Amino acid sequence: MDKSILTLDKGTRCTAWNYSGQRLAAGLLDGSLLIYDSTDPASSTFISTSRFKVQESSILKVVWVPPEYGDAVACISADGTLSLWEEVNEDTEGHHWKLCKCFDRNTSQVLDIQFGDAQTCLKLVAAYSDGQIKVYELLDTLELEKWQLQAEFQNVIDLVSNFGNASCLSASVSWNPQRSELQQSSFVLGFSSNVPALNSPKVWEFDLDHQRWLPVAELSLPEDKTDQVSAVAWAPNIGRPYELIAVATQKGISIWRLGSNPDADGRLSAQKLATLSGHDSEVWEMDWDMSGTTLATTGSDGVVRLWQSNLNGVWHEQAVLAPAS
């Protein structure tokens, strides 16, 4: 028999589990953030332990900072601001959450963020409503308020191009979760915008020799380059000689194979392996399991679908999780 582990506040807009699955952060319509903790891991029961105000506008997305850097979350608010909050223990106030950093946004709004490259130097990539991508770098591993802007560019193959009138409704970014020592930092990013050149998912890799980010692959067929992207997800890699990346557009979910050996121009080969169809509407979120073999997807139809590849490399729907009627 199914058992409920917690009841969310009626004003909940978004949620995010931490890396151990023992804490849940929930962003509310009134701009508050709720933290749920498991009081007894054996019973999987969660209760609200903290509630604090992040912004006056609603919270659209919450992302936990990698656990090596403490208990902290980044919040995107409906007014486009990006803020970073950390749980601290101070003698005068005890355990509480404090604002570490509020990132400058100028006139554009933050659409999506992800943390990456935690083993070397923590980085944060942010996608903005004007089509810009900003990569921030943490200066001191012990002080989450000290960040610097490492790079700023647009999601285009032709780095000379600049689309000043871009208007992006949404964006999705996913870091390479398990790069080897021989690989540089890399992530994939796609937009849903009024500029076709910005939309198609690009794989960006850091060029250590020239200290800049370069597009090394584009995950779209020629006839699909203008499709607006709703979600991307880079699979963990345990022993594969290639990478797997999932891309969601209005045409369905595509599974891409990304090569590991660059050609003479520094580009990586990209091959579309499958198109997964089953959701009746837009796909909002995608996530891989720890082994990188099962993909979970969900969208506005309220259904979670699990996808796997068989031994012959054919992708199929493994399970459907639908809310009780």
Coordinates of N, CA, C and O in Angstrom, one line a residue, residues 14-91:
C14 N 7.6 24.8 -6.4 CA 8.7 23.9 -6.8 C 9.3 23.2 -5.6 O 9.2 23.7 -4.5
T15 N 10.0 22.1 -5.9 CA 10.7 21.4 -4.8 C 12.0 20.8 -5.4 O 12.2 20.7 -6.6
A16 N 12.9 20.5 -4.4 CA 14.2 19.9 -4.8 C 14.7 19.1 -3.6 O 14.8 19.6 -2.5
W17 N 15.0 17.8 -3.8 CA 15.7 17.0 -2.8 C 17.2 17.3 -2.8 O 17.8 17.6 -3.8
N18 N 17.8 17.2 -1.6 CA 19.2 17.3 -1.5 C 19.9 16.0 -2.0 O 19.2 15.1 -2.4
Y19 N 21.2 16.0 -2.0 CA 21.9 14.9 -2.6 C 21.7 13.5 -1.9 O 21.8 12.5 -2.5
S20 N 21.4 13.6 -0.6 CA 21.3 12.3 0.1 C 19.8 11.9 0.2 O 19.5 10.8 0.6
G21 N 18.9 12.8 -0.3 CA 17.5 12.5 -0.2 C 16.9 12.5 1.2 O 15.8 12.1 1.4
Q22 N 17.6 13.2 2.1 CA 17.1 13.3 3.5 C 16.5 14.7 3.8 O 16.0 14.9 4.9
R23 N 16.6 15.6 2.8 CA 16.1 17.0 3.0 C 15.4 17.4 1.7 O 15.8 17.1 0.6
L24 N 14.3 18.1 1.9 CA 13.5 18.6 0.8 C 13.3 20.1 0.9 O 12.9 20.6 2.0
A25 N 13.7 20.9 -0.1 CA 13.4 22.3 -0.1 C 12.2 22.6 -1.0 O 12.1 22.0 -2.1
A26 N 11.3 23.4 -0.6 CA 10.1 23.7 -1.3 C 9.9 25.3 -1.4 O 9.9 26.0 -0.4
G27 N 9.8 25.7 -2.7 CA 9.6 27.2 -2.9 C 8.1 27.5 -3.0 O 7.4 26.7 -3.7
L28 N 7.7 28.5 -2.4 CA 6.2 28.9 -2.3 C 5.9 30.1 -3.1 O 6.7 30.9 -3.5
L29 N 4.6 30.2 -3.4 CA 4.1 31.3 -4.2 C 4.3 32.7 -3.5 O 4.4 33.7 -4.2
D30 N 4.3 32.7 -2.2 CA 4.5 33.9 -1.5 C 6.0 34.3 -1.3 O 6.3 35.3 -0.6
G31 N 6.9 33.6 -1.9 CA 8.3 33.9 -1.9 C 9.0 33.3 -0.7 O 10.2 33.6 -0.5
S32 N 8.4 32.4 0.0 CA 9.0 31.7 1.2 C 9.6 30.4 0.7 O 9.2 29.8 -0.3
L33 N 10.6 30.0 1.5 CA 11.2 28.7 1.3 C 11.0 27.8 2.5 O 11.3 28.2 3.6
L34 N 10.5 26.6 2.3 CA 10.3 25.6 3.4 C 11.4 24.5 3.3 O 11.7 24.0 2.2
I35 N 11.9 24.1 4.4 CA 12.9 23.0 4.5 C 12.2 21.9 5.2 O 11.8 22.1 6.4
Y36 N 12.1 20.7 4.6 CA 11.6 19.5 5.3 C 12.8 18.6 5.6 O 13.6 18.3 4.8
D37 N 12.7 18.0 6.8 CA 13.8 17.1 7.3 C 13.2 15.7 7.7 O 12.0 15.7 8.2
S38 N 13.9 14.7 7.5 CA 13.5 13.4 8.0 C 13.9 13.2 9.4 O 15.1 13.2 9.8
T39 N 12.9 13.1 10.3 CA 13.2 12.9 11.7 C 13.6 11.5 12.1 O 14.4 11.3 13.0
D40 N 13.1 10.6 11.3 CA 13.4 9.2 11.5 C 13.6 8.5 10.1 O 12.6 8.1 9.5
P41 N 14.8 8.4 9.7 CA 15.1 7.8 8.3 C 14.4 6.4 8.1 O 14.0 6.1 7.0
A42 N 14.2 5.7 9.2 CA 13.7 4.3 9.1 C 12.2 4.4 8.7 O 11.7 3.5 8.0
S43 N 11.5 5.5 9.1 CA 10.1 5.6 8.8 C 9.8 6.5 7.6 O 8.6 6.6 7.2
S44 N 10.8 7.1 7.0 CA 10.6 8.0 5.9 C 9.6 9.1 6.1 O 8.8 9.4 5.2
T45 N 9.5 9.6 7.3 CA 8.6 10.7 7.6 C 9.3 12.0 7.7 O 10.4 12.2 8.3
F46 N 8.7 13.0 7.0 CA 9.4 14.3 6.9 C 8.5 15.4 7.6 O 7.2 15.3 7.5
I47 N 9.1 16.4 8.2 CA 8.4 17.5 8.8 C 9.1 18.8 8.5 O 10.3 18.8 8.1
S48 N 8.4 19.9 8.5 CA 8.9 21.2 8.2 C 9.8 21.7 9.4 O 9.2 21.7 10.5
T49 N 11.0 22.0 9.1 CA 11.9 22.4 10.2 C 12.3 23.9 10.0 O 12.8 24.5 11.0
S50 N 12.2 24.5 8.9 CA 12.6 25.9 8.7 C 11.6 26.5 7.6 O 11.2 25.8 6.7
R51 N 11.4 27.8 7.8 CA 10.6 28.6 6.9 C 11.1 30.0 6.9 O 11.2 30.6 8.0
F52 N 11.5 30.5 5.8 CA 12.0 31.9 5.7 C 11.7 32.5 4.4 O 11.4 31.9 3.4
K53 N 11.7 33.9 4.4 CA 11.3 34.6 3.2 C 12.5 34.9 2.3 O 13.6 35.4 2.7
V54 N 12.4 34.5 1.0 CA 13.5 34.7 0.1 C 13.2 36.0 -0.7 O 14.1 36.8 -0.9
Q55 N 12.1 36.1 -1.3 CA 11.7 37.3 -2.1 C 10.2 37.5 -1.9 O 9.5 36.7 -1.3
E56 N 9.7 38.7 -2.3 CA 8.3 39.0 -2.3 C 7.5 38.3 -3.4 O 6.4 38.0 -3.2
S57 N 8.2 38.0 -4.5 CA 7.6 37.2 -5.6 C 7.8 35.7 -5.4 O 8.7 35.3 -4.6
S58 N 7.1 34.9 -6.1 CA 7.1 33.5 -5.9 C 8.5 32.9 -6.3 O 9.2 33.5 -7.1
I59 N 8.8 31.7 -5.8 CA 10.0 31.0 -6.1 C 9.7 30.0 -7.2 O 8.9 29.2 -7.1
L60 N 10.5 30.1 -8.3 CA 10.3 29.3 -9.5 C 11.1 28.0 -9.5 O 10.7 27.0 -10.0
K61 N 12.3 28.1 -8.9 CA 13.2 26.9 -8.9 C 14.1 27.0 -7.7 O 14.6 28.1 -7.3
V62 N 14.4 25.8 -7.2 CA 15.4 25.6 -6.1 C 16.4 24.6 -6.5 O 16.0 23.5 -7.0
V63 N 17.7 24.9 -6.2 CA 18.7 23.9 -6.5 C 19.7 23.9 -5.3 O 20.1 24.9 -4.8
W64 N 19.9 22.6 -4.9 CA 20.9 22.5 -3.7 C 22.3 22.6 -4.2 O 22.7 22.1 -5.3
V65 N 23.1 23.2 -3.4 CA 24.6 23.3 -3.6 C 25.1 21.9 -3.4 O 24.7 21.2 -2.5
P66 N 26.2 21.5 -4.1 CA 26.8 20.2 -3.8 C 27.2 20.0 -2.3 O 27.6 21.0 -1.7
P67 N 27.0 18.8 -1.8 CA 27.1 18.7 -0.3 C 28.5 19.0 0.2 O 28.7 19.3 1.4
E68 N 29.5 19.0 -0.6 CA 30.9 19.3 -0.2 C 31.0 20.7 0.4 O 31.9 21.1 1.1
Y69 N 30.0 21.5 0.0 CA 30.1 23.0 0.3 C 29.0 23.3 1.4 O 28.7 24.5 1.6
G70 N 28.5 22.4 2.1 CA 27.6 22.6 3.2 C 26.1 22.5 2.7 O 25.8 22.1 1.6
D71 N 25.2 22.9 3.6 CA 23.8 22.9 3.4 C 23.4 24.3 2.8 O 23.3 25.3 3.6
A72 N 23.2 24.4 1.6 CA 22.9 25.7 0.9 C 22.0 25.4 -0.3 O 22.1 24.4 -0.9
V73 N 21.2 26.4 -0.7 CA 20.3 26.3 -1.8 C 20.4 27.6 -2.6 O 20.6 28.7 -2.0
A74 N 20.2 27.5 -3.9 CA 20.0 28.6 -4.8 C 18.6 28.7 -5.2 O 17.9 27.7 -5.5
C75 N 18.0 29.9 -5.2 CA 16.6 30.2 -5.5 C 16.5 31.1 -6.7 O 17.1 32.2 -6.7
I76 N 15.7 30.8 -7.7 CA 15.3 31.7 -8.7 C 13.8 32.2 -8.4 O 12.9 31.3 -8.2
S77 N 13.7 33.5 -8.4 CA 12.4 34.0 -8.1 C 11.7 34.5 -9.3 O 12.3 34.7 -10.4
A78 N 10.4 34.8 -9.2 CA 9.6 35.2 -10.4 C 10.0 36.5 -10.9 O 9.8 36.9 -12.1
D79 N 10.6 37.4 -10.1 CA 11.1 38.7 -10.6 C 12.5 38.6 -11.3 O 13.0 39.6 -11.7
G80 N 13.0 37.3 -11.4 CA 14.2 37.1 -12.2 C 15.5 37.1 -11.4 O 16.6 37.0 -11.9
T81 N 15.4 37.3 -10.1 CA 16.6 37.3 -9.2 C 17.0 35.9 -8.9 O 16.3 35.0 -8.8
L82 N 18.3 35.9 -8.6 CA 19.0 34.6 -8.2 C 19.7 34.9 -6.9 O 20.5 35.8 -6.8
S83 N 19.3 34.1 -5.9 CA 19.9 34.3 -4.5 C 20.4 32.9 -4.0 O 19.9 31.9 -4.3
L84 N 21.4 33.0 -3.1 CA 22.0 31.8 -2.5 C 21.9 31.9 -1.0 O 22.3 32.9 -0.4
W85 N 21.3 30.9 -0.4 CA 21.1 30.8 1.0 C 21.8 29.6 1.7 O 21.8 28.5 1.1
E86 N 22.3 29.9 2.9 CA 23.1 28.9 3.6 C 22.6 28.7 5.0 O 22.3 29.6 5.7
E87 N 22.6 27.4 5.4 CA 22.2 27.1 6.8 C 23.4 27.2 7.7 O 24.5 26.6 7.4
V88 N 23.4 28.0 8.7 CA 24.5 28.2 9.6 C 24.1 28.0 11.0 O 22.9 28.0 11.4
N89 N 25.1 27.9 11.9 CA 24.9 27.7 13.3 C 25.7 28.8 14.0 O 26.9 28.7 14.1
E90 N 25.0 29.8 14.4 CA 25.7 30.9 15.1 C 25.3 30.9 16.6 O 24.2 30.6 17.0
D91 N 26.2 31.4 17.4 CA 26.0 31.3 18.9 C 24.8 32.1 19.3 O 24.1 31.7 20.2

